[in-house]
Amino acid sequence: MSNVICTQCQSEVAAGARTCAACGAPVFANFAPDPRRTAQRQGRSNGTVAWAAIGGALAIVAVVVGIGIFFGFQQRMAAVREAGALADTGRELLMQQQQRIKNGGSTRGPSGPAPGAATELAPARSEAEMLRGLNVILREVGQKSHYRQAQLESQMNALKIETVLEPHNLIGAAAIGTGRDTAARYTALLDRSAAVSLESNDELVRRVRSLTSELPAGKRALTQFESNTEQRMGLEKRLIANQRQMMGLVGQMLDFAESRLGRIQLEQDSLVFRSQNDLEAYNRLVTQIQSAAAEETRITQQQQAMLQQAMTKVDQLKRL
């Protein structure tokens, strides 16, 4: 690091010195990592992903493949047609989810009219009726969940949460206050997104149980469905907890910046610190943010693996 100039007496200060040798003033000479890259990574996540819809695709496709189709020729032909239609719906939802993950949850908002009321379905009396009913349930729950989540994600995107931890927003009281407001609004939308996901999952479970309640093969289908649901919800809970942890860390960073107003400066788009203790505290927060971002990446990779497995099952359905 080259020598710097004291802001108090304009004397040259040796590189790395904490105080000016001429006047004793503290020197802003400790550079810290820039949190913008981490903040931008968080900004792309945009809250919980609409796992209620895609989770239904994973669970229902697994049910159909798991139970198989073992009955008479005429019934088999009818079931094959319904299985193909269900596979098409599953593929459509899976592709939507893959695109959402690829875009980091970014969406421009819902398009088209809001989904209508749910179709009333009587308990299935045959495998073909069960497949037909699963297709209806999956499409309706998936479309409604996708629409509601797209609304929330559009509002999240508009907040531009990725800008809150940019260096120039951590050195002034007004910018920090705006950041707090943005973080609070973002957290509220995150909680609403999590609630929508849970509501969609509850609707999905309730309707599948009702559809399969009087069909002998339905017990087997329901067992497989509930097993997949439990696995999926465990992953979703990890995602929600990670997002809330990240927003908590954003709040801690804003608290840190507010408590050190006047002790942090901006030089060439990077923060510089007057105190080594401040630098170390800042670095600890950055490390925690980076750790949370890494955990989000791991969860996303698991989501992608589940999606790929589901796509394989959809292809199996199409070959029945």
GROMACS .gro file of C-alpha atoms in nm:
model
  320
    1MET     CA    1   0.000   0.000   0.000
    2SER     CA    2   0.140   0.344  -0.088
    3ASN     CA    3   0.178   0.628   0.162
    4VAL     CA    4  -0.130   0.835   0.241
    5ILE     CA    5  -0.191   1.200   0.339
    6CYS     CA    6  -0.324   1.294   0.683
    7THR     CA    7  -0.665   1.460   0.651
    8GLN     CA    8  -0.592   1.685   0.953
    9CYS     CA    9  -0.244   1.833   0.889
   10GLN     CA   10  -0.177   1.715   0.532
   11SER     CA   11   0.147   1.543   0.634
   12GLU     CA   12   0.253   1.225   0.460
   13VAL     CA   13   0.182   0.915   0.666
   14ALA     CA   14   0.368   0.587   0.628
   15ALA     CA   15   0.178   0.300   0.470
   16GLY     CA   16  -0.020   0.101   0.727
   17ALA     CA   17   0.023   0.357   1.006
   18ARG     CA   18  -0.280   0.395   1.232
   19THR     CA   19  -0.199   0.752   1.342
   20CYS     CA   20  -0.025   1.051   1.190
   21ALA     CA   21   0.330   1.091   1.325
   22ALA     CA   22   0.304   1.472   1.294
   23CYS     CA   23  -0.026   1.546   1.469
   24GLY     CA   24  -0.142   1.213   1.613
   25ALA     CA   25  -0.472   1.207   1.427
   26PRO     CA   26  -0.614   0.860   1.343
   27VAL     CA   27  -0.567   0.759   0.982
   28PHE     CA   28  -0.816   0.594   0.749
   29ALA     CA   29  -0.571   0.339   0.619
   30ASN     CA   30  -0.736   0.003   0.682
   31PHE     CA   31  -0.918  -0.118   0.376
   32ALA     CA   32  -1.192  -0.379   0.417
   33PRO     CA   33  -1.354  -0.617   0.168
   34ASP     CA   34  -1.633  -0.468  -0.036
   35PRO     CA   35  -1.968  -0.632   0.055
   36ARG     CA   36  -2.138  -0.546  -0.275
   37ARG     CA   37  -2.071  -0.881  -0.436
   38THR     CA   38  -2.225  -1.061  -0.140
   39ALA     CA   39  -2.514  -0.815  -0.130
   40GLN     CA   40  -2.583  -0.866  -0.499
   41ARG     CA   41  -2.581  -1.242  -0.450
   42GLN     CA   42  -2.845  -1.201  -0.180
   43GLY     CA   43  -3.045  -0.966  -0.397
   44ARG     CA   44  -3.083  -1.230  -0.667
   45SER     CA   45  -3.241  -1.480  -0.427
   46ASN     CA   46  -3.557  -1.273  -0.378
   47GLY     CA   47  -3.707  -1.459  -0.089
   48THR     CA   48  -3.849  -1.808  -0.083
   49VAL     CA   49  -3.903  -1.974  -0.417
   50ALA     CA   50  -4.251  -2.104  -0.495
   51TRP     CA   51  -4.181  -2.459  -0.386
   52ALA     CA   52  -4.547  -2.542  -0.323
   53ALA     CA   53  -4.614  -2.568  -0.694
   54ILE     CA   54  -4.297  -2.744  -0.796
   55GLY     CA   55  -4.303  -2.964  -0.489
   56GLY     CA   56  -4.641  -3.087  -0.603
   57ALA     CA   57  -4.489  -3.178  -0.936
   58LEU     CA   58  -4.212  -3.373  -0.767
   59ALA     CA   59  -4.446  -3.557  -0.534
   60ILE     CA   60  -4.724  -3.635  -0.779
   61VAL     CA   61  -4.493  -3.753  -1.057
   62ALA     CA   62  -4.317  -3.977  -0.806
   63VAL     CA   63  -4.653  -4.118  -0.697
   64VAL     CA   64  -4.753  -4.213  -1.050
   65VAL     CA   65  -4.420  -4.374  -1.133
   66GLY     CA   66  -4.411  -4.551  -0.797
   67ILE     CA   67  -4.750  -4.718  -0.811
   68GLY     CA   68  -4.719  -4.829  -1.175
   69ILE     CA   69  -5.015  -4.913  -1.397
   70PHE     CA   70  -5.109  -5.279  -1.367
   71PHE     CA   71  -5.464  -5.345  -1.481
   72GLY     CA   72  -5.669  -5.444  -1.785
   73PHE     CA   73  -5.593  -5.331  -2.142
   74GLN     CA   74  -5.882  -5.083  -2.171
   75GLN     CA   75  -5.807  -4.937  -1.829
   76ARG     CA   76  -5.439  -4.925  -1.915
   77MET     CA   77  -5.499  -4.728  -2.233
   78ALA     CA   78  -5.716  -4.478  -2.046
   79ALA     CA   79  -5.457  -4.447  -1.770
   80VAL     CA   80  -5.174  -4.402  -2.019
   81ARG     CA   81  -5.354  -4.106  -2.173
   82GLU     CA   82  -5.406  -3.950  -1.831
   83ALA     CA   83  -5.047  -4.023  -1.733
   84GLY     CA   84  -4.926  -3.846  -2.045
   85ALA     CA   85  -5.138  -3.541  -1.965
   86LEU     CA   86  -5.008  -3.540  -1.607
   87ALA     CA   87  -4.651  -3.566  -1.735
   88ASP     CA   88  -4.707  -3.265  -1.963
   89THR     CA   89  -4.833  -3.059  -1.668
   90GLY     CA   90  -4.544  -3.171  -1.452
   91ARG     CA   91  -4.292  -3.083  -1.722
   92GLU     CA   92  -4.445  -2.737  -1.766
   93LEU     CA   93  -4.419  -2.661  -1.393
   94LEU     CA   94  -4.072  -2.808  -1.367
   95MET     CA   95  -3.949  -2.593  -1.655
   96GLN     CA   96  -4.099  -2.285  -1.491
   97GLN     CA   97  -3.909  -2.365  -1.173
   98GLN     CA   98  -3.583  -2.433  -1.355
   99GLN     CA   99  -3.611  -2.096  -1.525
  100ARG     CA  100  -3.686  -1.927  -1.193
  101ILE     CA  101  -3.379  -2.077  -1.028
  102LYS     CA  102  -3.167  -1.989  -1.332
  103ASN     CA  103  -3.282  -1.628  -1.304
  104GLY     CA  104  -3.223  -1.620  -0.930
  105GLY     CA  105  -3.594  -1.586  -0.855
  106SER     CA  106  -3.623  -1.275  -1.070
  107THR     CA  107  -3.957  -1.224  -1.237
  108ARG     CA  108  -4.141  -0.936  -1.399
  109GLY     CA  109  -4.464  -1.014  -1.223
  110PRO     CA  110  -4.765  -1.230  -1.308
  111SER     CA  111  -4.908  -1.230  -1.658
  112GLY     CA  112  -5.266  -1.303  -1.756
  113PRO     CA  113  -5.573  -1.318  -1.531
  114ALA     CA  114  -5.557  -1.456  -1.179
  115PRO     CA  115  -5.637  -1.829  -1.150
  116GLY     CA  116  -6.001  -1.911  -1.083
  117ALA     CA  117  -6.166  -2.120  -0.813
  118ALA     CA  118  -6.056  -2.478  -0.750
  119THR     CA  119  -6.241  -2.758  -0.927
  120GLU     CA  120  -6.449  -2.980  -0.700
  121LEU     CA  121  -6.331  -3.339  -0.740
  122ALA     CA  122  -6.504  -3.652  -0.613
  123PRO     CA  123  -6.285  -3.933  -0.472
  124ALA     CA  124  -6.131  -4.131  -0.758
  125ARG     CA  125  -6.287  -4.472  -0.843
  126SER     CA  126  -6.011  -4.590  -1.080
  127GLU     CA  127  -5.646  -4.530  -1.149
  128ALA     CA  128  -5.737  -4.331  -1.459
  129GLU     CA  129  -5.964  -4.104  -1.254
  130MET     CA  130  -5.690  -4.064  -0.997
  131LEU     CA  131  -5.440  -3.957  -1.264
  132ARG     CA  132  -5.691  -3.718  -1.415
  133GLY     CA  133  -5.764  -3.568  -1.075
  134LEU     CA  134  -5.395  -3.534  -0.989
  135ASN     CA  135  -5.345  -3.344  -1.313
  136VAL     CA  136  -5.627  -3.103  -1.224
  137ILE     CA  137  -5.495  -3.053  -0.871
  138LEU     CA  138  -5.137  -3.004  -0.981
  139ARG     CA  139  -5.227  -2.754  -1.251
  140GLU     CA  140  -5.462  -2.550  -1.032
  141VAL     CA  141  -5.243  -2.541  -0.722
  142GLY     CA  142  -4.931  -2.484  -0.932
  143GLN     CA  143  -5.078  -2.199  -1.134
  144LYS     CA  144  -5.222  -2.024  -0.828
  145SER     CA  145  -4.898  -2.056  -0.633
  146HIS     CA  146  -4.691  -1.937  -0.930
  147TYR     CA  147  -4.919  -1.635  -0.978
  148ARG     CA  148  -4.909  -1.530  -0.612
  149GLN     CA  149  -4.535  -1.582  -0.581
  150ALA     CA  150  -4.476  -1.385  -0.901
  151GLN     CA  151  -4.667  -1.093  -0.751
  152LEU     CA  152  -4.449  -1.100  -0.440
  153GLU     CA  153  -4.124  -1.146  -0.632
  154SER     CA  154  -4.208  -0.848  -0.851
  155GLN     CA  155  -4.247  -0.633  -0.539
  156MET     CA  156  -3.922  -0.771  -0.397
  157ASN     CA  157  -3.734  -0.691  -0.715
  158ALA     CA  158  -3.865  -0.334  -0.706
  159LEU     CA  159  -3.707  -0.282  -0.362
  160LYS     CA  160  -3.356  -0.349  -0.502
  161ILE     CA  161  -3.240  -0.504  -0.175
  162GLU     CA  162  -2.897  -0.562  -0.334
  163THR     CA  163  -2.822  -0.189  -0.303
  164VAL     CA  164  -2.870  -0.168   0.074
  165LEU     CA  165  -2.516  -0.285   0.158
  166GLU     CA  166  -2.335  -0.098  -0.116
  167PRO     CA  167  -2.053   0.105   0.042
  168HIS     CA  168  -2.197   0.448  -0.035
  169ASN     CA  169  -2.514   0.349   0.154
  170LEU     CA  170  -2.323   0.268   0.474
  171ILE     CA  171  -2.165   0.605   0.546
  172GLY     CA  172  -2.467   0.838   0.590
  173ALA     CA  173  -2.757   0.842   0.834
  174ALA     CA  174  -3.020   0.905   0.564
  175ALA     CA  175  -2.901   0.618   0.347
  176ILE     CA  176  -2.885   0.383   0.647
  177GLY     CA  177  -3.240   0.481   0.743
  178THR     CA  178  -3.360   0.413   0.389
  179GLY     CA  179  -3.179   0.079   0.402
  180ARG     CA  180  -3.361  -0.015   0.723
  181ASP     CA  181  -3.696   0.064   0.566
  182THR     CA  182  -3.609  -0.136   0.254
  183ALA     CA  183  -3.493  -0.434   0.462
  184ALA     CA  184  -3.810  -0.427   0.673
  185ARG     CA  185  -4.034  -0.421   0.367
  186TYR     CA  186  -3.832  -0.697   0.205
  187THR     CA  187  -3.856  -0.914   0.517
  188ALA     CA  188  -4.234  -0.865   0.529
  189LEU     CA  189  -4.260  -0.980   0.166
  190LEU     CA  190  -4.035  -1.275   0.246
  191ASP     CA  191  -4.269  -1.379   0.527
  192ARG     CA  192  -4.570  -1.347   0.297
  193SER     CA  193  -4.393  -1.559   0.035
  194ALA     CA  194  -4.324  -1.830   0.294
  195ALA     CA  195  -4.691  -1.819   0.402
  196VAL     CA  196  -4.809  -1.857   0.042
  197SER     CA  197  -4.583  -2.158  -0.002
  198LEU     CA  198  -4.716  -2.326   0.313
  199GLU     CA  199  -5.078  -2.251   0.218
  200SER     CA  200  -5.023  -2.402  -0.125
  201ASN     CA  201  -4.866  -2.711   0.026
  202ASP     CA  202  -5.158  -2.754   0.269
  203GLU     CA  203  -5.407  -2.725  -0.017
  204LEU     CA  204  -5.212  -2.975  -0.223
  205VAL     CA  205  -5.199  -3.232   0.060
  206ARG     CA  206  -5.566  -3.188   0.146
  207ARG     CA  207  -5.686  -3.231  -0.211
  208VAL     CA  208  -5.465  -3.531  -0.285
  209ARG     CA  209  -5.584  -3.705   0.033
  210SER     CA  210  -5.946  -3.645  -0.063
  211LEU     CA  211  -5.893  -3.766  -0.420
  212THR     CA  212  -5.724  -4.093  -0.317
  213SER     CA  213  -5.936  -4.169  -0.009
  214GLU     CA  214  -6.161  -4.439  -0.162
  215LEU     CA  215  -5.924  -4.601  -0.408
  216PRO     CA  216  -5.732  -4.916  -0.296
  217ALA     CA  217  -5.422  -4.806  -0.487
  218GLY     CA  218  -5.470  -4.460  -0.337
  219LYS     CA  219  -5.318  -4.564  -0.003
  220ARG     CA  220  -4.997  -4.656  -0.176
  221ALA     CA  221  -5.003  -4.336  -0.377
  222LEU     CA  222  -5.072  -4.128  -0.067
  223THR     CA  223  -4.782  -4.286   0.125
  224GLN     CA  224  -4.542  -4.202  -0.157
  225PHE     CA  225  -4.685  -3.853  -0.189
  226GLU     CA  226  -4.650  -3.775   0.183
  227SER     CA  227  -4.292  -3.909   0.187
  228ASN     CA  228  -4.197  -3.676  -0.098
  229THR     CA  229  -4.381  -3.388   0.068
  230GLU     CA  230  -4.185  -3.433   0.392
  231GLN     CA  231  -3.853  -3.432   0.206
  232ARG     CA  232  -3.947  -3.126   0.004
  233MET     CA  233  -4.072  -2.929   0.304
  234GLY     CA  234  -3.750  -3.000   0.492
  235LEU     CA  235  -3.554  -2.836   0.211
  236GLU     CA  236  -3.795  -2.545   0.196
  237LYS     CA  237  -3.765  -2.482   0.570
  238ARG     CA  238  -3.388  -2.464   0.532
  239LEU     CA  239  -3.429  -2.211   0.251
  240ILE     CA  240  -3.667  -1.993   0.453
  241ALA     CA  241  -3.440  -2.006   0.761
  242ASN     CA  242  -3.141  -1.909   0.545
  243GLN     CA  243  -3.324  -1.613   0.392
  244ARG     CA  244  -3.429  -1.486   0.735
  245GLN     CA  245  -3.075  -1.527   0.864
  246MET     CA  246  -2.947  -1.324   0.569
  247MET     CA  247  -3.191  -1.042   0.638
  248GLY     CA  248  -3.090  -1.047   1.004
  249LEU     CA  249  -2.729  -1.002   0.900
  250VAL     CA  250  -2.827  -0.712   0.676
  251GLY     CA  251  -2.983  -0.550   0.984
  252GLN     CA  252  -2.667  -0.610   1.185
  253MET     CA  253  -2.455  -0.448   0.915
  254LEU     CA  254  -2.680  -0.143   0.916
  255ASP     CA  255  -2.656  -0.126   1.298
  256PHE     CA  256  -2.278  -0.147   1.268
  257ALA     CA  257  -2.263   0.134   1.012
  258GLU     CA  258  -2.498   0.358   1.212
  259SER     CA  259  -2.299   0.316   1.532
  260ARG     CA  260  -1.980   0.420   1.350
  261LEU     CA  261  -2.097   0.721   1.154
  262GLY     CA  262  -1.800   0.949   1.096
  263ARG     CA  263  -1.553   0.668   1.162
  264ILE     CA  264  -1.592   0.511   0.816
  265GLN     CA  265  -1.512   0.681   0.488
  266LEU     CA  266  -1.551   0.598   0.121
  267GLU     CA  267  -1.247   0.595  -0.106
  268GLN     CA  268  -1.273   0.476  -0.466
  269ASP     CA  269  -1.598   0.290  -0.398
  270SER     CA  270  -1.447   0.102  -0.103
  271LEU     CA  271  -1.494   0.149   0.270
  272VAL     CA  272  -1.192   0.249   0.478
  273PHE     CA  273  -1.180   0.239   0.857
  274ARG     CA  274  -1.018   0.458   1.120
  275SER     CA  275  -1.009   0.179   1.377
  276GLN     CA  276  -0.860  -0.169   1.346
  277ASN     CA  277  -1.136  -0.295   1.579
  278ASP     CA  278  -1.400  -0.154   1.346
  279LEU     CA  279  -1.234  -0.321   1.051
  280GLU     CA  280  -1.228  -0.656   1.228
  281ALA     CA  281  -1.594  -0.625   1.333
  282TYR     CA  282  -1.689  -0.538   0.977
  283ASN     CA  283  -1.493  -0.835   0.842
  284ARG     CA  284  -1.670  -1.070   1.083
  285LEU     CA  285  -2.008  -0.956   0.953
  286VAL     CA  286  -1.892  -0.992   0.593
  287THR     CA  287  -1.776  -1.346   0.667
  288GLN     CA  288  -2.116  -1.434   0.814
  289ILE     CA  289  -2.293  -1.290   0.511
  290GLN     CA  290  -2.068  -1.488   0.280
  291SER     CA  291  -2.136  -1.805   0.481
  292ALA     CA  292  -2.512  -1.754   0.451
  293ALA     CA  293  -2.476  -1.694   0.078
  294ALA     CA  294  -2.276  -2.018   0.045
  295GLU     CA  295  -2.549  -2.210   0.227
  296GLU     CA  296  -2.806  -2.062  -0.011
  297THR     CA  297  -2.595  -2.186  -0.301
  298ARG     CA  298  -2.591  -2.537  -0.152
  299ILE     CA  299  -2.969  -2.535  -0.112
  300THR     CA  300  -3.011  -2.414  -0.469
  301GLN     CA  301  -2.793  -2.698  -0.593
  302GLN     CA  302  -3.012  -2.945  -0.407
  303GLN     CA  303  -3.320  -2.786  -0.563
  304GLN     CA  304  -3.169  -2.826  -0.905
  305ALA     CA  305  -3.087  -3.193  -0.835
  306MET     CA  306  -3.447  -3.258  -0.727
  307LEU     CA  307  -3.576  -3.087  -1.038
  308GLN     CA  308  -3.356  -3.301  -1.258
  309GLN     CA  309  -3.477  -3.617  -1.083
  310ALA     CA  310  -3.835  -3.506  -1.135
  311MET     CA  311  -3.770  -3.442  -1.504
  312THR     CA  312  -3.639  -3.798  -1.534
  313LYS     CA  313  -3.960  -3.929  -1.377
  314VAL     CA  314  -4.168  -3.719  -1.614
  315ASP     CA  315  -3.984  -3.877  -1.906
  316GLN     CA  316  -4.057  -4.220  -1.758
  317LEU     CA  317  -4.425  -4.132  -1.744
  318LYS     CA  318  -4.425  -4.036  -2.109
  319ARG     CA  319  -4.285  -4.379  -2.199
  320LEU     CA  320  -4.555  -4.580  -2.019
   0.00000   0.00000   0.00000
